[in-house]
C-alpha cells in the first residue's frame, strides 16, 4: 500500500525582522526554528511569535521554502 503526500510536514520558521534589517555585522546569523504543521488544517503559510536570540526579543517567524 503506497502512501500519498504526508499530512504532517516539517517546516522551517525564520525571523522576519533579522531578514529585513540585513542582520547587524556583529550578530552570528538568522534565527530559525524547525517545527511541524498539518497540511489539512493550515494550508497557508504559518507565522508564529518566537524568541530571536539575535534581536534579543520576541519577533514574528514566518515559514520559508526548503
mmCIF file of N, CA and C in Angstrom:
data_model
loop_
_atom_site.group_PDB
_atom_site.id
_atom_site.type_symbol
_atom_site.label_atom_id
_atom_site.label_comp_id
_atom_site.label_asym_id
_atom_site.label_seq_id
_atom_site.Cartn_x
_atom_site.Cartn_y
_atom_site.Cartn_z
ATOM 1 N N UNK A 1 0.842 -1.178 0.000
ATOM 2 C CA UNK A 1 0.000 0.000 0.000
ATOM 3 C C UNK A 1 0.892 1.247 0.000
ATOM 4 N N UNK A 2 0.813 2.036 -1.047
ATOM 5 C CA UNK A 2 1.654 3.223 -1.186
ATOM 6 C C UNK A 2 1.026 4.406 -0.456
ATOM 7 N N UNK A 3 1.897 5.188 0.167
ATOM 8 C CA UNK A 3 1.424 6.398 0.853
ATOM 9 C C UNK A 3 1.439 7.564 -0.115
ATOM 10 N N UNK A 4 0.457 8.438 0.034
ATOM 11 C CA UNK A 4 0.414 9.665 -0.763
ATOM 12 C C UNK A 4 1.231 10.734 -0.078
ATOM 13 N N UNK A 5 0.864 11.972 -0.285
ATOM 14 C CA UNK A 5 1.555 13.071 0.395
ATOM 15 C C UNK A 5 1.246 13.000 1.882
ATOM 16 N N UNK A 6 2.265 13.239 2.698
ATOM 17 C CA UNK A 6 2.072 13.218 4.140
ATOM 18 C C UNK A 6 1.210 14.397 4.567
ATOM 19 N N UNK A 7 0.355 14.153 5.562
ATOM 20 C CA UNK A 7 -0.482 15.227 6.085
ATOM 21 C C UNK A 7 0.364 16.150 6.959
ATOM 22 N N UNK A 8 1.223 15.557 7.795
ATOM 23 C CA UNK A 8 2.121 16.336 8.657
ATOM 24 C C UNK A 8 3.439 16.557 7.936
ATOM 25 N N UNK A 9 3.818 17.830 7.786
ATOM 26 C CA UNK A 9 5.063 18.161 7.100
ATOM 27 C C UNK A 9 5.967 18.970 8.029
ATOM 28 N N UNK A 10 7.268 18.816 7.858
ATOM 29 C CA UNK A 10 8.251 19.578 8.616
ATOM 30 C C UNK A 10 8.502 20.900 7.900
ATOM 31 N N UNK A 11 8.455 21.997 8.667
ATOM 32 C CA UNK A 11 8.657 23.326 8.092
ATOM 33 C C UNK A 11 9.746 24.064 8.861
ATOM 34 N N UNK A 12 10.302 25.109 8.250
ATOM 35 C CA UNK A 12 11.320 25.949 8.883
ATOM 36 C C UNK A 12 10.738 27.351 9.057
ATOM 37 N N UNK A 13 10.838 27.876 10.277
ATOM 38 C CA UNK A 13 10.389 29.237 10.576
ATOM 39 C C UNK A 13 11.620 30.128 10.712
ATOM 40 N N UNK A 14 11.605 31.271 10.028
ATOM 41 C CA UNK A 14 12.749 32.187 10.041
ATOM 42 C C UNK A 14 12.306 33.559 10.538
ATOM 43 N N UNK A 15 13.166 34.213 11.314
ATOM 44 C CA UNK A 15 12.869 35.543 11.863
ATOM 45 C C UNK A 15 12.721 36.547 10.721
ATOM 46 N N UNK A 16 11.614 37.277 10.711
ATOM 47 C CA UNK A 16 11.369 38.236 9.635
ATOM 48 C C UNK A 16 12.088 39.558 9.878
ATOM 49 N N UNK A 17 12.302 39.946 11.134
ATOM 50 C CA UNK A 17 12.974 41.224 11.393
ATOM 51 C C UNK A 17 14.472 41.139 11.119
ATOM 52 N N UNK A 18 15.112 39.996 11.335
ATOM 53 C CA UNK A 18 16.541 39.834 11.010
ATOM 54 C C UNK A 18 16.745 39.931 9.501
ATOM 55 N N UNK A 19 15.837 39.352 8.735
ATOM 56 C CA UNK A 19 15.954 39.369 7.275
ATOM 57 C C UNK A 19 15.778 40.787 6.748
ATOM 58 N N UNK A 20 14.818 41.529 7.291
ATOM 59 C CA UNK A 20 14.555 42.890 6.819
ATOM 60 C C UNK A 20 15.704 43.834 7.155
ATOM 61 N N UNK A 21 16.316 43.649 8.320
ATOM 62 C CA UNK A 21 17.379 44.563 8.765
ATOM 63 C C UNK A 21 18.752 44.150 8.250
ATOM 64 N N UNK A 22 18.824 43.132 7.416
ATOM 65 C CA UNK A 22 20.083 42.630 6.860
ATOM 66 C C UNK A 22 21.103 42.265 7.938
ATOM 67 N N UNK A 23 20.655 41.965 9.111
ATOM 68 C CA UNK A 23 21.475 41.483 10.222
ATOM 69 C C UNK A 23 22.647 42.424 10.530
ATOM 70 N N UNK A 24 22.786 42.773 11.771
ATOM 71 C CA UNK A 24 23.925 43.594 12.195
ATOM 72 C C UNK A 24 25.206 42.803 11.964
ATOM 73 N N UNK A 25 26.287 43.485 11.703
ATOM 74 C CA UNK A 25 27.560 42.820 11.381
ATOM 75 C C UNK A 25 28.063 41.947 12.526
ATOM 76 N N UNK A 26 27.795 42.334 13.792
ATOM 77 C CA UNK A 26 28.307 41.563 14.917
ATOM 78 C C UNK A 26 27.452 40.343 15.244
ATOM 79 N N UNK A 27 26.229 40.223 14.710
ATOM 80 C CA UNK A 27 25.390 39.063 15.016
ATOM 81 C C UNK A 27 25.862 37.844 14.220
ATOM 82 N N UNK A 28 25.582 36.676 14.755
ATOM 83 C CA UNK A 28 26.104 35.426 14.180
ATOM 84 C C UNK A 28 25.263 34.889 13.027
ATOM 85 N N UNK A 29 23.996 35.272 12.928
ATOM 86 C CA UNK A 29 23.174 34.735 11.850
ATOM 87 C C UNK A 29 21.706 35.057 11.990
ATOM 88 N N UNK A 30 20.868 34.231 11.355
ATOM 89 C CA UNK A 30 19.428 34.409 11.362
ATOM 90 C C UNK A 30 18.809 33.323 12.226
ATOM 91 N N UNK A 31 17.845 33.708 13.058
ATOM 92 C CA UNK A 31 17.166 32.756 13.928
ATOM 93 C C UNK A 31 16.217 31.880 13.117
ATOM 94 N N UNK A 32 16.343 30.560 13.276
ATOM 95 C CA UNK A 32 15.457 29.617 12.593
ATOM 96 C C UNK A 32 14.976 28.550 13.558
ATOM 97 N N UNK A 33 13.714 28.171 13.428
ATOM 98 C CA UNK A 33 13.124 27.099 14.219
ATOM 99 C C UNK A 33 12.587 26.044 13.260
ATOM 100 N N UNK A 34 12.631 24.777 13.667
ATOM 101 C CA UNK A 34 12.057 23.680 12.885
ATOM 102 C C UNK A 34 10.857 23.160 13.651
ATOM 103 N N UNK A 35 9.725 23.020 12.954
ATOM 104 C CA UNK A 35 8.502 22.528 13.574
ATOM 105 C C UNK A 35 7.695 21.761 12.539
ATOM 106 N N UNK A 36 6.522 21.286 12.934
ATOM 107 C CA UNK A 36 5.646 20.562 12.018
ATOM 108 C C UNK A 36 4.293 21.240 11.956
ATOM 109 N N UNK A 37 3.618 21.059 10.822
ATOM 110 C CA UNK A 37 2.251 21.563 10.708
ATOM 111 C C UNK A 37 1.408 20.545 9.954
ATOM 112 N N UNK A 38 0.100 20.625 10.165
ATOM 113 C CA UNK A 38 -0.842 19.755 9.492
ATOM 114 C C UNK A 38 -1.327 20.464 8.230
ATOM 115 N N UNK A 39 -1.083 19.849 7.080
ATOM 116 C CA UNK A 39 -1.446 20.480 5.799
ATOM 117 C C UNK A 39 -2.943 20.723 5.640
ATOM 118 N N UNK A 40 -3.755 19.828 6.183
ATOM 119 C CA UNK A 40 -5.210 19.977 6.032
ATOM 120 C C UNK A 40 -5.760 21.123 6.880
ATOM 121 N N UNK A 41 -5.226 21.315 8.092
ATOM 122 C CA UNK A 41 -5.724 22.363 8.983
ATOM 123 C C UNK A 41 -5.174 23.745 8.648
ATOM 124 N N UNK A 42 -3.921 23.826 8.198
ATOM 125 C CA UNK A 42 -3.295 25.113 7.865
ATOM 126 C C UNK A 42 -2.637 25.038 6.488
ATOM 127 N N UNK A 43 -3.419 25.191 5.429
ATOM 128 C CA UNK A 43 -2.840 25.121 4.083
ATOM 129 C C UNK A 43 -1.985 26.344 3.724
ATOM 130 N N UNK A 44 -2.238 27.486 4.380
ATOM 131 C CA UNK A 44 -1.461 28.692 4.078
ATOM 132 C C UNK A 44 -0.163 28.686 4.886
ATOM 133 N N UNK A 45 0.691 29.678 4.629
ATOM 134 C CA UNK A 45 1.968 29.770 5.344
ATOM 135 C C UNK A 45 1.745 30.127 6.808
ATOM 136 N N UNK A 46 2.600 29.601 7.657
ATOM 137 C CA UNK A 46 2.468 29.752 9.093
ATOM 138 C C UNK A 46 3.349 30.890 9.603
ATOM 139 N N UNK A 47 2.814 31.732 10.511
ATOM 140 C CA UNK A 47 3.563 32.806 11.172
ATOM 141 C C UNK A 47 3.368 32.658 12.675
ATOM 142 N N UNK A 48 4.467 32.544 13.425
ATOM 143 C CA UNK A 48 4.394 32.408 14.875
ATOM 144 C C UNK A 48 5.332 33.410 15.533
ATOM 145 N N UNK A 49 4.947 33.858 16.748
ATOM 146 C CA UNK A 49 5.830 34.721 17.527
ATOM 147 C C UNK A 49 6.759 33.840 18.348
ATOM 148 N N UNK A 50 8.063 33.959 18.072
ATOM 149 C CA UNK A 50 9.071 33.174 18.775
ATOM 150 C C UNK A 50 10.179 34.116 19.230
ATOM 151 N N UNK A 51 11.029 33.645 20.139
ATOM 152 C CA UNK A 51 12.145 34.455 20.619
ATOM 153 C C UNK A 51 13.302 34.374 19.644
ATOM 154 N N UNK A 52 13.846 35.530 19.263
ATOM 155 C CA UNK A 52 15.007 35.597 18.378
ATOM 156 C C UNK A 52 16.228 35.959 19.220
ATOM 157 N N UNK A 53 17.201 35.056 19.347
ATOM 158 C CA UNK A 53 18.378 35.354 20.160
ATOM 159 C C UNK A 53 19.281 36.435 19.561
ATOM 160 N N UNK A 54 19.134 36.735 18.278
ATOM 161 C CA UNK A 54 19.958 37.762 17.634
ATOM 162 C C UNK A 54 19.352 39.150 17.796
ATOM 163 N N UNK A 55 18.012 39.231 17.834
ATOM 164 C CA UNK A 55 17.322 40.515 18.072
ATOM 165 C C UNK A 55 17.110 40.768 19.568
ATOM 166 N N UNK A 56 17.240 39.721 20.401
ATOM 167 C CA UNK A 56 17.009 39.774 21.840
ATOM 168 C C UNK A 56 15.581 40.160 22.201
ATOM 169 N N UNK A 57 14.597 39.679 21.405
ATOM 170 C CA UNK A 57 13.192 39.939 21.701
ATOM 171 C C UNK A 57 12.318 38.940 20.941
ATOM 172 N N UNK A 58 11.038 38.928 21.263
ATOM 173 C CA UNK A 58 10.085 38.081 20.557
ATOM 174 C C UNK A 58 9.709 38.759 19.245
ATOM 175 N N UNK A 59 9.832 38.034 18.141
ATOM 176 C CA UNK A 59 9.505 38.571 16.823
ATOM 177 C C UNK A 59 8.667 37.553 16.065
ATOM 178 N N UNK A 60 8.141 37.964 14.926
ATOM 179 C CA UNK A 60 7.359 37.061 14.086
ATOM 180 C C UNK A 60 8.317 36.231 13.245
ATOM 181 N N UNK A 61 8.133 34.930 13.308
ATOM 182 C CA UNK A 61 8.914 33.995 12.498
ATOM 183 C C UNK A 61 7.970 33.413 11.454
ATOM 184 N N UNK A 62 8.328 33.546 10.193
ATOM 185 C CA UNK A 62 7.479 33.077 9.089
ATOM 186 C C UNK A 62 8.034 31.830 8.436
ATOM 187 N N UNK A 63 7.140 31.074 7.830
ATOM 188 C CA UNK A 63 7.516 29.833 7.135
ATOM 189 C C UNK A 63 8.285 30.173 5.867
ATOM 190 N N UNK A 64 9.373 29.422 5.607
ATOM 191 C CA UNK A 64 10.161 29.625 4.394
ATOM 192 C C UNK A 64 10.197 28.339 3.590
ATOM 193 N N UNK A 65 10.598 28.457 2.319
ATOM 194 C CA UNK A 65 10.736 27.278 1.473
ATOM 195 C C UNK A 65 11.980 26.512 1.861
ATOM 196 N N UNK A 66 11.970 25.227 1.600
ATOM 197 C CA UNK A 66 13.146 24.394 1.872
ATOM 198 C C UNK A 66 14.118 24.467 0.737
#
